[in-house]
Amino acid sequence: MTEKQIVVLGAGYAGLAAATRAGKRGRVTLIAPESRILHRIRQHETSAGLPVRRPAVAEVLRGRGVRHVRARATELDLAGRKVLLDNGDTLAYDTLVYALGSRTAWHDVPGAAEHAHPVERAAEIAERLRTAPRPGTVAVVGGGATGIELAAELAEAHPRWTVRIVAAGEVGGWFSAKGHDHVHQVLRGLGVAIHEHAAVTAVDAGGLTTAAGRIDADLVVWAASMEPQPLAAEAGLAVTPAGRAVVDDHLRSVSHPDVYVIGDAAEVTVPGTGTLRMGCATALPQGQYLGKVLTGRTDQPFAFRYVVQCLSLGRRDGLLQFIHGDDSMRPAVLTGRAGRLAKAAILRSVVMSLR
């Protein structure tokens, strides 16, 4: 009997976790151009010029039945069960795992794509800061977790620069009162200027135009929001208006049951929890679960409950926000050095969890 061909697209947290687990008992082909893990949850550190260990994909896959093809999927032939690659090859599959994740969303803001630096180009941000002829102003667009971590890290690593965080709503507004207040206290202590209710309407070479007025900046870093990669929608998978693939309770595409979709690319709704947000905290468990499904170790629906949200606030501070299983806030938080150590422990555990 011919062994089924499992192809995994994407070497992010979800894709790697699925591939390594499925590769314990079967043969898997992983399609991804990267030779090292992107480690998106540490991009704020890379942006600040700090050394970040990015394990080789081969290191994570060692001892598993996984073949890594360093290429990028350019087209999916869902009817023919084939993946077309940018190196000219075509791969057939019996089961496809789509885990291509997300990318920066520009939201059609004029000049944003031309003049702002997305978080995916973290090394380029660090180089711009390092080689600038003199300190200036860096504006971080986005009041979510990524924007907060970036602003804190940049301000601490580059104290001669003026750092501004610019948000359409409130910076850290979803946290509990204690969590919100701690974020603002730390940012202000690091010298970060906070601009709230200042939706960006345009970006140019000299800074930002916002609903609250002009903000001049020598460097604009864009951390406002993410959107799914477009390949799923282009191929004909059923997707939401936002472009996330619609899946059932086993993470299978509702339109193509031979395709599983996990991570940021999937619109996953869990009873009692709700629709899961994008991020490592939800992507990694999906990959781990799917690995068990693909090897016959479970046939139960995917289950998930939230426990905490955490932030790095520079090298000396952090926030661990306790939450209910549905992602709503509890009053309790862990801050300061204890919060920082808790976040560091979570970061260390992520790579271990991939295997």
PDB file of N, CA, C and O in Angstrom, residues 319-351:
ATOM      1  N   LEU A 319       5.026  42.050  31.378  1.00  0.00           N
ATOM      2  CA  LEU A 319       3.653  41.969  31.879  1.00  0.00           C
ATOM      3  C   LEU A 319       3.110  40.588  31.579  1.00  0.00           C
ATOM      4  O   LEU A 319       3.152  40.117  30.449  1.00  0.00           O
ATOM      5  N   LEU A 320       2.613  39.931  32.624  1.00  0.00           N
ATOM      6  CA  LEU A 320       1.878  38.686  32.479  1.00  0.00           C
ATOM      7  C   LEU A 320       0.454  38.973  32.943  1.00  0.00           C
ATOM      8  O   LEU A 320       0.214  39.205  34.122  1.00  0.00           O
ATOM      9  N   GLN A 321      -0.471  39.016  31.981  1.00  0.00           N
ATOM     10  CA  GLN A 321      -1.870  39.339  32.273  1.00  0.00           C
ATOM     11  C   GLN A 321      -2.669  38.042  32.347  1.00  0.00           C
ATOM     12  O   GLN A 321      -2.742  37.279  31.386  1.00  0.00           O
ATOM     13  N   PHE A 322      -3.247  37.772  33.497  1.00  0.00           N
ATOM     14  CA  PHE A 322      -4.078  36.574  33.644  1.00  0.00           C
ATOM     15  C   PHE A 322      -5.432  36.824  32.990  1.00  0.00           C
ATOM     16  O   PHE A 322      -5.998  37.919  33.105  1.00  0.00           O
ATOM     17  N   ILE A 323      -5.933  35.805  32.290  1.00  0.00           N
ATOM     18  CA  ILE A 323      -7.164  35.960  31.520  1.00  0.00           C
ATOM     19  C   ILE A 323      -8.056  34.741  31.725  1.00  0.00           C
ATOM     20  O   ILE A 323      -7.613  33.670  32.152  1.00  0.00           O
ATOM     21  N   HIS A 324      -9.320  34.913  31.393  1.00  0.00           N
ATOM     22  CA  HIS A 324     -10.260  33.804  31.393  1.00  0.00           C
ATOM     23  C   HIS A 324     -10.052  32.969  30.133  1.00  0.00           C
ATOM     24  O   HIS A 324      -9.391  33.388  29.178  1.00  0.00           O
ATOM     25  N   GLY A 325     -10.649  31.793  30.108  1.00  0.00           N
ATOM     26  CA  GLY A 325     -10.489  30.897  28.968  1.00  0.00           C
ATOM     27  C   GLY A 325     -10.974  31.459  27.665  1.00  0.00           C
ATOM     28  O   GLY A 325     -10.530  31.041  26.596  1.00  0.00           O
ATOM     29  N   ASP A 326     -11.889  32.440  27.722  1.00  0.00           N
ATOM     30  CA  ASP A 326     -12.416  33.051  26.495  1.00  0.00           C
ATOM     31  C   ASP A 326     -11.640  34.297  26.091  1.00  0.00           C
ATOM     32  O   ASP A 326     -12.078  35.047  25.221  1.00  0.00           O
ATOM     33  N   ASP A 327     -10.486  34.538  26.698  1.00  0.00           N
ATOM     34  CA  ASP A 327      -9.582  35.657  26.380  1.00  0.00           C
ATOM     35  C   ASP A 327      -9.993  36.976  27.024  1.00  0.00           C
ATOM     36  O   ASP A 327      -9.385  38.009  26.742  1.00  0.00           O
ATOM     37  N   SER A 328     -11.003  36.960  27.870  1.00  0.00           N
ATOM     38  CA  SER A 328     -11.365  38.178  28.594  1.00  0.00           C
ATOM     39  C   SER A 328     -10.446  38.338  29.812  1.00  0.00           C
ATOM     40  O   SER A 328      -9.874  37.366  30.309  1.00  0.00           O
ATOM     41  N   MET A 329     -10.320  39.577  30.271  1.00  0.00           N
ATOM     42  CA  MET A 329      -9.328  39.893  31.274  1.00  0.00           C
ATOM     43  C   MET A 329      -9.748  39.516  32.702  1.00  0.00           C
ATOM     44  O   MET A 329     -10.893  39.705  33.094  1.00  0.00           O
ATOM     45  N   ARG A 330      -8.788  38.995  33.454  1.00  0.00           N
ATOM     46  CA  ARG A 330      -8.911  38.910  34.902  1.00  0.00           C
ATOM     47  C   ARG A 330      -8.221  40.144  35.491  1.00  0.00           C
ATOM     48  O   ARG A 330      -7.389  40.773  34.820  1.00  0.00           O
ATOM     49  N   PRO A 331      -8.494  40.514  36.730  1.00  0.00           N
ATOM     50  CA  PRO A 331      -7.833  41.699  37.305  1.00  0.00           C
ATOM     51  C   PRO A 331      -6.336  41.503  37.538  1.00  0.00           C
ATOM     52  O   PRO A 331      -5.563  42.456  37.479  1.00  0.00           O
ATOM     53  N   ALA A 332      -5.911  40.272  37.810  1.00  0.00           N
ATOM     54  CA  ALA A 332      -4.548  40.029  38.280  1.00  0.00           C
ATOM     55  C   ALA A 332      -3.509  40.127  37.169  1.00  0.00           C
ATOM     56  O   ALA A 332      -3.745  39.687  36.029  1.00  0.00           O
ATOM     57  N   VAL A 333      -2.342  40.678  37.509  1.00  0.00           N
ATOM     58  CA  VAL A 333      -1.212  40.772  36.600  1.00  0.00           C
ATOM     59  C   VAL A 333       0.076  40.464  37.356  1.00  0.00           C
ATOM     60  O   VAL A 333       0.129  40.560  38.580  1.00  0.00           O
ATOM     61  N   LEU A 334       1.096  40.105  36.601  1.00  0.00           N
ATOM     62  CA  LEU A 334       2.451  39.949  37.132  1.00  0.00           C
ATOM     63  C   LEU A 334       3.312  40.926  36.360  1.00  0.00           C
ATOM     64  O   LEU A 334       3.310  40.910  35.118  1.00  0.00           O
ATOM     65  N   THR A 335       4.041  41.787  37.047  1.00  0.00           N
ATOM     66  CA  THR A 335       4.781  42.856  36.371  1.00  0.00           C
ATOM     67  C   THR A 335       6.234  42.880  36.830  1.00  0.00           C
ATOM     68  O   THR A 335       6.666  42.068  37.643  1.00  0.00           O
ATOM     69  N   GLY A 336       6.983  43.846  36.282  1.00  0.00           N
ATOM     70  CA  GLY A 336       8.370  44.031  36.699  1.00  0.00           C
ATOM     71  C   GLY A 336       9.252  42.868  36.288  1.00  0.00           C
ATOM     72  O   GLY A 336       9.054  42.214  35.262  1.00  0.00           O
ATOM     73  N   ARG A 337      10.238  42.583  37.124  1.00  0.00           N
ATOM     74  CA  ARG A 337      11.191  41.511  36.826  1.00  0.00           C
ATOM     75  C   ARG A 337      10.485  40.160  36.752  1.00  0.00           C
ATOM     76  O   ARG A 337      10.817  39.324  35.912  1.00  0.00           O
ATOM     77  N   ALA A 338       9.510  39.938  37.631  1.00  0.00           N
ATOM     78  CA  ALA A 338       8.777  38.669  37.614  1.00  0.00           C
ATOM     79  C   ALA A 338       8.035  38.488  36.291  1.00  0.00           C
ATOM     80  O   ALA A 338       8.032  37.397  35.705  1.00  0.00           O
ATOM     81  N   GLY A 339       7.414  39.559  35.796  1.00  0.00           N
ATOM     82  CA  GLY A 339       6.735  39.502  34.515  1.00  0.00           C
ATOM     83  C   GLY A 339       7.707  39.247  33.378  1.00  0.00           C
ATOM     84  O   GLY A 339       7.412  38.500  32.438  1.00  0.00           O
ATOM     85  N   ARG A 340       8.872  39.871  33.468  1.00  0.00           N
ATOM     86  CA  ARG A 340       9.895  39.703  32.435  1.00  0.00           C
ATOM     87  C   ARG A 340      10.393  38.252  32.404  1.00  0.00           C
ATOM     88  O   ARG A 340      10.538  37.649  31.338  1.00  0.00           O
ATOM     89  N   LEU A 341      10.664  37.679  33.573  1.00  0.00           N
ATOM     90  CA  LEU A 341      11.156  36.305  33.641  1.00  0.00           C
ATOM     91  C   LEU A 341      10.104  35.324  33.146  1.00  0.00           C
ATOM     92  O   LEU A 341      10.427  34.323  32.491  1.00  0.00           O
ATOM     93  N   ALA A 342       8.841  35.598  33.462  1.00  0.00           N
ATOM     94  CA  ALA A 342       7.757  34.722  32.994  1.00  0.00           C
ATOM     95  C   ALA A 342       7.676  34.743  31.476  1.00  0.00           C
ATOM     96  O   ALA A 342       7.536  33.689  30.830  1.00  0.00           O
ATOM     97  N   LYS A 343       7.775  35.933  30.874  1.00  0.00           N
ATOM     98  CA  LYS A 343       7.735  36.030  29.413  1.00  0.00           C
ATOM     99  C   LYS A 343       8.948  35.329  28.798  1.00  0.00           C
ATOM    100  O   LYS A 343       8.828  34.620  27.792  1.00  0.00           O
ATOM    101  N   ALA A 344      10.126  35.497  29.406  1.00  0.00           N
ATOM    102  CA  ALA A 344      11.330  34.851  28.890  1.00  0.00           C
ATOM    103  C   ALA A 344      11.195  33.329  28.917  1.00  0.00           C
ATOM    104  O   ALA A 344      11.626  32.640  27.992  1.00  0.00           O
ATOM    105  N   ALA A 345      10.587  32.810  29.973  1.00  0.00           N
ATOM    106  CA  ALA A 345      10.396  31.363  30.073  1.00  0.00           C
ATOM    107  C   ALA A 345       9.452  30.864  28.986  1.00  0.00           C
ATOM    108  O   ALA A 345       9.668  29.789  28.398  1.00  0.00           O
ATOM    109  N   ILE A 346       8.418  31.641  28.705  1.00  0.00           N
ATOM    110  CA  ILE A 346       7.480  31.266  27.645  1.00  0.00           C
ATOM    111  C   ILE A 346       8.189  31.273  26.289  1.00  0.00           C
ATOM    112  O   ILE A 346       7.999  30.365  25.466  1.00  0.00           O
ATOM    113  N   LEU A 347       9.025  32.283  26.048  1.00  0.00           N
ATOM    114  CA  LEU A 347       9.766  32.345  24.785  1.00  0.00           C
ATOM    115  C   LEU A 347      10.665  31.127  24.620  1.00  0.00           C
ATOM    116  O   LEU A 347      10.751  30.538  23.529  1.00  0.00           O
ATOM    117  N   ARG A 348      11.350  30.744  25.686  1.00  0.00           N
ATOM    118  CA  ARG A 348      12.243  29.573  25.604  1.00  0.00           C
ATOM    119  C   ARG A 348      11.469  28.297  25.321  1.00  0.00           C
ATOM    120  O   ARG A 348      11.956  27.388  24.649  1.00  0.00           O
ATOM    121  N   SER A 349      10.259  28.218  25.858  1.00  0.00           N
ATOM    122  CA  SER A 349       9.488  26.987  25.710  1.00  0.00           C
ATOM    123  C   SER A 349       8.946  26.802  24.299  1.00  0.00           C
ATOM    124  O   SER A 349       8.618  25.673  23.912  1.00  0.00           O
ATOM    125  N   VAL A 350       8.855  27.879  23.530  1.00  0.00           N
ATOM    126  CA  VAL A 350       8.222  27.795  22.215  1.00  0.00           C
ATOM    127  C   VAL A 350       8.999  26.874  21.276  1.00  0.00           C
ATOM    128  O   VAL A 350       8.420  25.970  20.651  1.00  0.00           O
ATOM    129  N   VAL A 351      10.312  27.076  21.177  1.00  0.00           N
ATOM    130  CA  VAL A 351      11.108  26.245  20.273  1.00  0.00           C
ATOM    131  C   VAL A 351      11.070  24.791  20.724  1.00  0.00           C
ATOM    132  O   VAL A 351      10.971  23.869  19.897  1.00  0.00           O
TER     133      VAL A 351
END
